[in-house]
Coordinates of N, CA and C in Angstrom, one line a residue:
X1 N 71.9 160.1 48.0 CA 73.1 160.6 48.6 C 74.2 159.5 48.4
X2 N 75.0 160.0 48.2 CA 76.3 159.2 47.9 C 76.8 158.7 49.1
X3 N 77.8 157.5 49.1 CA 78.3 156.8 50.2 C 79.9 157.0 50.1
X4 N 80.5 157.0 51.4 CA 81.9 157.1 51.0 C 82.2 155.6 51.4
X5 N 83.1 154.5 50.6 CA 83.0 153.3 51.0 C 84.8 153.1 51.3
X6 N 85.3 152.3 52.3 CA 86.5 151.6 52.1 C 86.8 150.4 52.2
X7 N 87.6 149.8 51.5 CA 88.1 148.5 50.9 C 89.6 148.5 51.1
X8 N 89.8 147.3 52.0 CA 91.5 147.7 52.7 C 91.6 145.5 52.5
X9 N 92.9 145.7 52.2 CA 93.2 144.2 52.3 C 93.9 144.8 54.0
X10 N 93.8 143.4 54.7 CA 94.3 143.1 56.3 C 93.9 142.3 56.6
X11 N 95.2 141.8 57.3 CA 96.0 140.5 58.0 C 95.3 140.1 59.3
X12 N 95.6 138.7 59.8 CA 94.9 139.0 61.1 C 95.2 139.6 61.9
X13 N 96.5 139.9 62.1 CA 97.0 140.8 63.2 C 96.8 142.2 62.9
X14 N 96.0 142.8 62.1 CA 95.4 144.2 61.2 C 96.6 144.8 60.5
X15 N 97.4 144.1 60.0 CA 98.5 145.0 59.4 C 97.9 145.1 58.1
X16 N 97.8 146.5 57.5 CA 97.1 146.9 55.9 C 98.1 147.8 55.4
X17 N 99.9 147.0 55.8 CA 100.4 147.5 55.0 C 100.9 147.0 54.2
X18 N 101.5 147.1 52.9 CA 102.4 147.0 51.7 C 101.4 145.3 51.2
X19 N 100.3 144.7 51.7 CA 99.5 144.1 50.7 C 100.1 143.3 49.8
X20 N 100.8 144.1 49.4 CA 101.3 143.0 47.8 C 102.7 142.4 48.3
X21 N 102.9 142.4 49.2 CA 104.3 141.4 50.2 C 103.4 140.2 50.5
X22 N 102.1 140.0 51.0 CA 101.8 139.2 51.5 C 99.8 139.0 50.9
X23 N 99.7 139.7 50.1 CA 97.9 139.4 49.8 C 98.0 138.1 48.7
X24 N 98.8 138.2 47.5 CA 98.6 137.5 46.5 C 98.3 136.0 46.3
X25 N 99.1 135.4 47.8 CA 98.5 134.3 47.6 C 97.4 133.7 47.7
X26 N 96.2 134.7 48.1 CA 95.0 134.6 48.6 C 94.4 134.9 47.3
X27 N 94.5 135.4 46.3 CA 94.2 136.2 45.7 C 93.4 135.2 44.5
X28 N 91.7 135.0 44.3 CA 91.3 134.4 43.6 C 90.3 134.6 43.0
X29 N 89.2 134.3 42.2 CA 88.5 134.8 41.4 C 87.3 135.0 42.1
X30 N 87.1 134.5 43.7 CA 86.2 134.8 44.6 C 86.5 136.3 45.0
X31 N 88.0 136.8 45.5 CA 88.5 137.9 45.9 C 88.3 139.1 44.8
X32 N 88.8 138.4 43.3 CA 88.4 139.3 42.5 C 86.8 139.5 42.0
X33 N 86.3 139.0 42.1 CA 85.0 139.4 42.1 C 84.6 140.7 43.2
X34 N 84.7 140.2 44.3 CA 84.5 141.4 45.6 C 84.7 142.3 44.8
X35 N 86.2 142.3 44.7 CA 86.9 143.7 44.1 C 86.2 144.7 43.1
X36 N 85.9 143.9 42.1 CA 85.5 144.5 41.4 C 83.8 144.7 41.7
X37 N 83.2 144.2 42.4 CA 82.0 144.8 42.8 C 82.2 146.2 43.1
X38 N 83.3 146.5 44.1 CA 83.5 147.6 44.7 C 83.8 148.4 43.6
X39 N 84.5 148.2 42.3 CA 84.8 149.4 41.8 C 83.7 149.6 40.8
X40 N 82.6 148.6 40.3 CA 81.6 149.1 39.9 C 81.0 149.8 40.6
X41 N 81.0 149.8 42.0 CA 80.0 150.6 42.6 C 80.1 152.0 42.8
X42 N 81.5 152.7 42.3 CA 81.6 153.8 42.6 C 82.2 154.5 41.7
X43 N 82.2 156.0 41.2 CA 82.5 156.6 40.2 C 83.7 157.3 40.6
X44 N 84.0 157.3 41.8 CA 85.3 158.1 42.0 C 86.0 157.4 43.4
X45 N 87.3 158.1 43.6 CA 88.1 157.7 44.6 C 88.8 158.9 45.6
X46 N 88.6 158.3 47.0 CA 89.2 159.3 47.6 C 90.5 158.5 48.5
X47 N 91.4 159.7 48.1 CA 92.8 158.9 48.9 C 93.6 160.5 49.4
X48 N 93.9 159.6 50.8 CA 95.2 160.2 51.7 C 96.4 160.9 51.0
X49 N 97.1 161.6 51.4 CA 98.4 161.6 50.5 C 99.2 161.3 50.1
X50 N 99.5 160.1 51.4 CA 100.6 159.2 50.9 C 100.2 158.1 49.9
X51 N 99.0 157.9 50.1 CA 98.4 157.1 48.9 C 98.5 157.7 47.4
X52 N 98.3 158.8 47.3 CA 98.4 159.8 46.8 C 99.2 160.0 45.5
X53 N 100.2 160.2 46.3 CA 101.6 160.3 46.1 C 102.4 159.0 45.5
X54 N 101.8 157.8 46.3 CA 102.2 156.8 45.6 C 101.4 156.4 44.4
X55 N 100.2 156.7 44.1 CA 99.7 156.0 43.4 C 100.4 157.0 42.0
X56 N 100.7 158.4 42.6 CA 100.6 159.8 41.2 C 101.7 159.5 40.8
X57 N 103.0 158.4 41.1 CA 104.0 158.2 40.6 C 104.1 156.9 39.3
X58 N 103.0 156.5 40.3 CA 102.7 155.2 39.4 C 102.2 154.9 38.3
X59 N 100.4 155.3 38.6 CA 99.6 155.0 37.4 C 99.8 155.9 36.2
X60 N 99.6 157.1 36.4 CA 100.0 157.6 35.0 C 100.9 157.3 34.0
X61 N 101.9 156.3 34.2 CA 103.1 156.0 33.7 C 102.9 154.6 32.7
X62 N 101.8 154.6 33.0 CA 101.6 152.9 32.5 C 100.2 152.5 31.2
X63 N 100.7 151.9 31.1 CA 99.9 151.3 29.4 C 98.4 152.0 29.7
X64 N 97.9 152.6 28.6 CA 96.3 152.9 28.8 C 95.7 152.0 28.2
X65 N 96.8 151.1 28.0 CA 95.3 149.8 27.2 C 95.5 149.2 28.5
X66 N 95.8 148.8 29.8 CA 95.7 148.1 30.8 C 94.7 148.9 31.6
X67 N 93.5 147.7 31.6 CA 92.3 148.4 32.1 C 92.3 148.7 33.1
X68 N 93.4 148.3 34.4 CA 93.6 148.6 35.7 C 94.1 150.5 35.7
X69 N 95.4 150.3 34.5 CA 95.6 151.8 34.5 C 94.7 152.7 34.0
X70 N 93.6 152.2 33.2 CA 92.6 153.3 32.5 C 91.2 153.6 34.0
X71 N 91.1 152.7 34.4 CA 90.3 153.1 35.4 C 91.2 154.0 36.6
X72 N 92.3 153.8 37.0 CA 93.2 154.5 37.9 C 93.1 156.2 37.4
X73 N 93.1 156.1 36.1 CA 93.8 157.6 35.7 C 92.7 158.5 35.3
X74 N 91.8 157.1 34.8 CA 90.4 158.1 34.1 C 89.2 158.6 35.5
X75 N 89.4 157.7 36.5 CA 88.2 158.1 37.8 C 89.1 159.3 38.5
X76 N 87.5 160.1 38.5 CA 87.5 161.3 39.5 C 88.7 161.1 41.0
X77 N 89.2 161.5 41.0 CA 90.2 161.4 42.3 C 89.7 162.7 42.8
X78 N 89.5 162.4 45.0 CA 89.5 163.5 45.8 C 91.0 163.2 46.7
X79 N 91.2 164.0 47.1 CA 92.7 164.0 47.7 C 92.3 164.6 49.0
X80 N 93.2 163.9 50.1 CA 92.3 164.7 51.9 C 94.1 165.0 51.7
X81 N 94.2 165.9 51.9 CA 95.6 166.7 52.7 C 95.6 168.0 53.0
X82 N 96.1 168.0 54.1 CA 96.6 169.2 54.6 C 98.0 170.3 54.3
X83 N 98.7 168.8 53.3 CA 99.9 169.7 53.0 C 100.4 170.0 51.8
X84 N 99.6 169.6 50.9 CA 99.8 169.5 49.7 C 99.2 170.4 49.2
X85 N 99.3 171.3 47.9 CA 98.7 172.6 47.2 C 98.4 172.5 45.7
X86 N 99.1 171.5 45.8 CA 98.2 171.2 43.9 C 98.2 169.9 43.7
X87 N 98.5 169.4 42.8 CA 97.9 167.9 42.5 C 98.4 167.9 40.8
X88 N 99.5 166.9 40.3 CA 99.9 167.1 39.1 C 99.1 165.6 38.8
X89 N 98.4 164.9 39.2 CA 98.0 163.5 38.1 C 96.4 163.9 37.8
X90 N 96.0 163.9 36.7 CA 95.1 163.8 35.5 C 93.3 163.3 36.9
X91 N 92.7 164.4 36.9 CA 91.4 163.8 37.4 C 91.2 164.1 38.6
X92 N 92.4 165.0 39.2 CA 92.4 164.9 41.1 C 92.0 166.3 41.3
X93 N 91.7 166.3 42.4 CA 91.1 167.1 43.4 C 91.3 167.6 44.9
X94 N 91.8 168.6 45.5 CA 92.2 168.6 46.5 C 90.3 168.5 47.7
X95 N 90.8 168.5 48.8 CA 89.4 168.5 49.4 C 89.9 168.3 50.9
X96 N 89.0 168.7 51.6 CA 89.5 169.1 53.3 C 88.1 167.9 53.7
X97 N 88.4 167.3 54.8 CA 87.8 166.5 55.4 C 86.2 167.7 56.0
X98 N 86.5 168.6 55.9 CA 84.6 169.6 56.2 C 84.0 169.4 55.0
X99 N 84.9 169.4 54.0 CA 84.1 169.4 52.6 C 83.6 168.1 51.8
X100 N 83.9 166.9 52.6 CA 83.4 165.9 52.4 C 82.1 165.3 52.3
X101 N 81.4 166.0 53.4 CA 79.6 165.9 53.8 C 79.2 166.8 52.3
X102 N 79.3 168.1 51.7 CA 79.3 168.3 50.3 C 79.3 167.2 49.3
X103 N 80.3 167.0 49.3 CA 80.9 166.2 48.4 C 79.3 165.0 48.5
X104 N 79.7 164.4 49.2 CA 78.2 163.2 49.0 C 77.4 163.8 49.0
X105 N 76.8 164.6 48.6 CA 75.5 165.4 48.7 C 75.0 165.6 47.4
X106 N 76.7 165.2 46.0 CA 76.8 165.5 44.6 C 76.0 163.8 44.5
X107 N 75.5 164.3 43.1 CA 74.8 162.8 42.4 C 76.2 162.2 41.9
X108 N 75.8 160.9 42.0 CA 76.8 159.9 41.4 C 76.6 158.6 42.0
X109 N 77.9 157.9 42.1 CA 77.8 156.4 42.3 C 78.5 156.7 43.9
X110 N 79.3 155.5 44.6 CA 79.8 156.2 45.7 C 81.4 156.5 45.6
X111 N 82.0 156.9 46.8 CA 83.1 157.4 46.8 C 83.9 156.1 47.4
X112 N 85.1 155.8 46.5 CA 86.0 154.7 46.7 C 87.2 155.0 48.2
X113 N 87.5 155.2 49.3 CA 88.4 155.1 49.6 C 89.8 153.9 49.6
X114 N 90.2 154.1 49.0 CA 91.8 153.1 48.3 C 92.7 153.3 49.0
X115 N 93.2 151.9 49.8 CA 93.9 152.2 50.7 C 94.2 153.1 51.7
X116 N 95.0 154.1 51.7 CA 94.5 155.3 52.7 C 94.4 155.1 54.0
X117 N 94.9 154.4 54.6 CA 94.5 153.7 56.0 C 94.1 154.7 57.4
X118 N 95.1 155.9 57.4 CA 95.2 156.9 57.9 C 93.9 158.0 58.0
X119 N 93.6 158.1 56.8 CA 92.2 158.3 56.2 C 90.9 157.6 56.5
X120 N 90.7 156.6 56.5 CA 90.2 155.6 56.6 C 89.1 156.0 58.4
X121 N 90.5 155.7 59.4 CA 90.4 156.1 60.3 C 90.0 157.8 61.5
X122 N 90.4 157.9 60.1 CA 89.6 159.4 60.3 C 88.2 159.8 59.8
X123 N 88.0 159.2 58.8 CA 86.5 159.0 58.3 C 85.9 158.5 59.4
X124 N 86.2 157.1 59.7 CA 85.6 156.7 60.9 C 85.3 157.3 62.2
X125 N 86.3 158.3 62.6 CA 86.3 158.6 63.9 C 85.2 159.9 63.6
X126 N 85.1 160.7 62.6 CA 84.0 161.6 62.0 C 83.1 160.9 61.4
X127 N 82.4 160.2 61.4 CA 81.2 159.5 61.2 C 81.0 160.1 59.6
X128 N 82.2 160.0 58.5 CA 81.9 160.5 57.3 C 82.1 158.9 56.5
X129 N 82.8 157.7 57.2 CA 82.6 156.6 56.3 C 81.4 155.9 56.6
X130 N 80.7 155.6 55.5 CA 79.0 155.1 55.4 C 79.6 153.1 56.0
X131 N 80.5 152.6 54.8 CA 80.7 151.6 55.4 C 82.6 151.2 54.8
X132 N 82.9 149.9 55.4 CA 84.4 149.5 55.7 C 83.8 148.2 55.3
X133 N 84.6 148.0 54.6 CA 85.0 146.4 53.0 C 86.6 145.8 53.7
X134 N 86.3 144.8 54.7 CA 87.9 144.4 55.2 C 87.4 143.2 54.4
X135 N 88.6 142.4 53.3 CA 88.9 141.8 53.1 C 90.3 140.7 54.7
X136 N 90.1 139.9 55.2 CA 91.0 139.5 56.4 C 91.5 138.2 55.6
X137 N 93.1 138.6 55.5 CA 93.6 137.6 55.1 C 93.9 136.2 55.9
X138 N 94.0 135.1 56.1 CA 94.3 134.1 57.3 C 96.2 134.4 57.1
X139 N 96.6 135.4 57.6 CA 98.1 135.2 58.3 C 98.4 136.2 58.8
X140 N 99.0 136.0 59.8 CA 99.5 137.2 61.3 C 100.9 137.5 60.4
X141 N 101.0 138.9 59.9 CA 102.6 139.2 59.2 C 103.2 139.7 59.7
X142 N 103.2 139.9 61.3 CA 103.4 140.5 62.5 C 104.5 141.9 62.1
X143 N 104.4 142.3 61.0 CA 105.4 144.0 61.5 C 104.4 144.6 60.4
X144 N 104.5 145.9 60.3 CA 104.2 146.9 59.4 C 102.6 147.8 60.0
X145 N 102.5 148.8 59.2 CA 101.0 149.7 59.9 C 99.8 148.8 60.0
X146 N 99.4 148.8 60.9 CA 98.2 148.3 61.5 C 97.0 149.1 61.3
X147 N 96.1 148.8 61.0 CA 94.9 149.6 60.3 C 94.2 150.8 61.6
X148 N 94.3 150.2 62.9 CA 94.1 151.0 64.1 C 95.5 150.7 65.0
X149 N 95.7 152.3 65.1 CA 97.0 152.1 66.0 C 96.2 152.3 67.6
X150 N 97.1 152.1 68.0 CA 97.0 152.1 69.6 C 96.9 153.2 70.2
X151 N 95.8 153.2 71.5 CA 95.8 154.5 71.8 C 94.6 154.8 71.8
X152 N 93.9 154.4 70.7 CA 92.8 155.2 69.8 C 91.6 155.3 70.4
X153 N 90.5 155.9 70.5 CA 89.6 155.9 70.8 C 88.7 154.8 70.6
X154 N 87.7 153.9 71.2 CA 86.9 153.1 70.9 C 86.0 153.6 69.5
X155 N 85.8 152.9 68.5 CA 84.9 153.1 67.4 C 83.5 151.5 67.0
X156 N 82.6 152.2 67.8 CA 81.9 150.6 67.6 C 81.2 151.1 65.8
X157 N 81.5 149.6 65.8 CA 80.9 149.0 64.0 C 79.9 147.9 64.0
X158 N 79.2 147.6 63.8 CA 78.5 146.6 63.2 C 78.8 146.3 62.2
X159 N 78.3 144.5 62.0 CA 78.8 143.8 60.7 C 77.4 143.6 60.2
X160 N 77.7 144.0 58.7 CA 76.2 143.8 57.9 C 76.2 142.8 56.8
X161 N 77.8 142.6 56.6 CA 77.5 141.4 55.7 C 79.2 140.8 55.6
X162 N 78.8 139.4 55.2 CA 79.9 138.6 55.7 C 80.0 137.6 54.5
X163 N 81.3 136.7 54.2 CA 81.7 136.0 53.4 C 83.0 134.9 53.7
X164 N 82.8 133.6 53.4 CA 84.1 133.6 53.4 C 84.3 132.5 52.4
X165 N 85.7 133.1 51.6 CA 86.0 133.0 50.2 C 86.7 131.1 50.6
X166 N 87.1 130.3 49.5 CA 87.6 129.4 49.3 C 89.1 129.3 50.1
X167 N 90.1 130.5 50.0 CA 91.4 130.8 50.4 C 91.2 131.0 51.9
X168 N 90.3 131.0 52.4 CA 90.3 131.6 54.3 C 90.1 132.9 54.3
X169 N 90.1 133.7 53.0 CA 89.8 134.6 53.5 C 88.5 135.4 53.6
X170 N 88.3 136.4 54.7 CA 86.7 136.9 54.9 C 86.8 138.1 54.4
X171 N 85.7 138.5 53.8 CA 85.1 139.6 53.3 C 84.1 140.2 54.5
X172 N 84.3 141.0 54.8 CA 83.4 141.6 56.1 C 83.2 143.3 55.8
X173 N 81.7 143.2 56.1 CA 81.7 144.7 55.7 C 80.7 145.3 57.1
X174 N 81.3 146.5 57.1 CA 80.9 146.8 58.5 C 79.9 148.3 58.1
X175 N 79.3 148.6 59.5 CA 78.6 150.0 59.3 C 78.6 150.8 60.4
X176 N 78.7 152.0 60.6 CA 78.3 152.2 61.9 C 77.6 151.9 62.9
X177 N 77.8 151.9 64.1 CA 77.1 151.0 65.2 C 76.0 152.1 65.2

């Protein structure tokens, strides 16, 4: 059975937003290794819509000899929305959060969740994410979306495996409690 997996860059104070304001300096051949563990491991990707949206403006537009854009445009994409009715970028797929337990049921590698944060948290609160890849940057960037907003229901996690890279930062990968 297939695993749905996510991989979120976040700050200490859990902000996992806009990343590229604030990840890069961390950013090293310990980090990229992770990274790319994660995208060997999986044959496709599932993203939110705003991820969505931002990525369907982006990647298609860009060099196919840049291996970053040939894996973006060439992997299977599943899309979770409720409000959207088609899907113009090359490889996607619409899909309802019921249809997800299916979905891993199909043979393959596992399912990438990319960014998506919103998503992310919804997998979680539905016991449909297998496991959570927090890379924790060492800096509080005190404004922007916080990976759990407030309010929320308790979600216990266990940690199953742990790292910490040269830059401060931890690689922490969690599972359901």
């Amino acid at each position: 059975m297939r695993k749905i997996v996510a991989g979120l860059f976040i700050s200490l104070d859990g902000v996992v937003e806009a990343p590229d304001t604030w990840h890069f300096p961390y950013f090293n051949d310990e980090m990229g290794q992770e990274v790319g563990r994660q995208m060997q491991e999986a044959d496709a990707m599932l993203l939110g819509r705003r991820t969505y949206e931002e990525f369907a403006s982006h990647w298609p537009h860009q060099d196919s000899s840049d291996p970053i854009a040939g894996h973006m445009n060439g992997t299977a994409k599943y899309v979770v929305s409720t409000t959207l009715t088609s899907l113009d970028w090359q490889n996607s797929t619409l899909v309802t959060l019921d249809g997800l337990a299916e979905l891993k049921k199909q043979p393959g590698k596992n399912i990438s969740v990319v960014g998506s944060p919103t998503l992310v948290v919804s997998l979680l609160r539905e016991g449909l994410l297998d496991e959570l890849n927090l890379l924790v940057h060492p800096i509080a960037v005190g404004k922007g979306k916080r990976l759990f907003p407030e309010g929320g229901a308790a979600i216990p996690l266990a940690l199953t495996r742990s790292a910490t890279f040269s830059t401060g930062v931890l690689s922490l990968t969690y599972t359901g409690a």
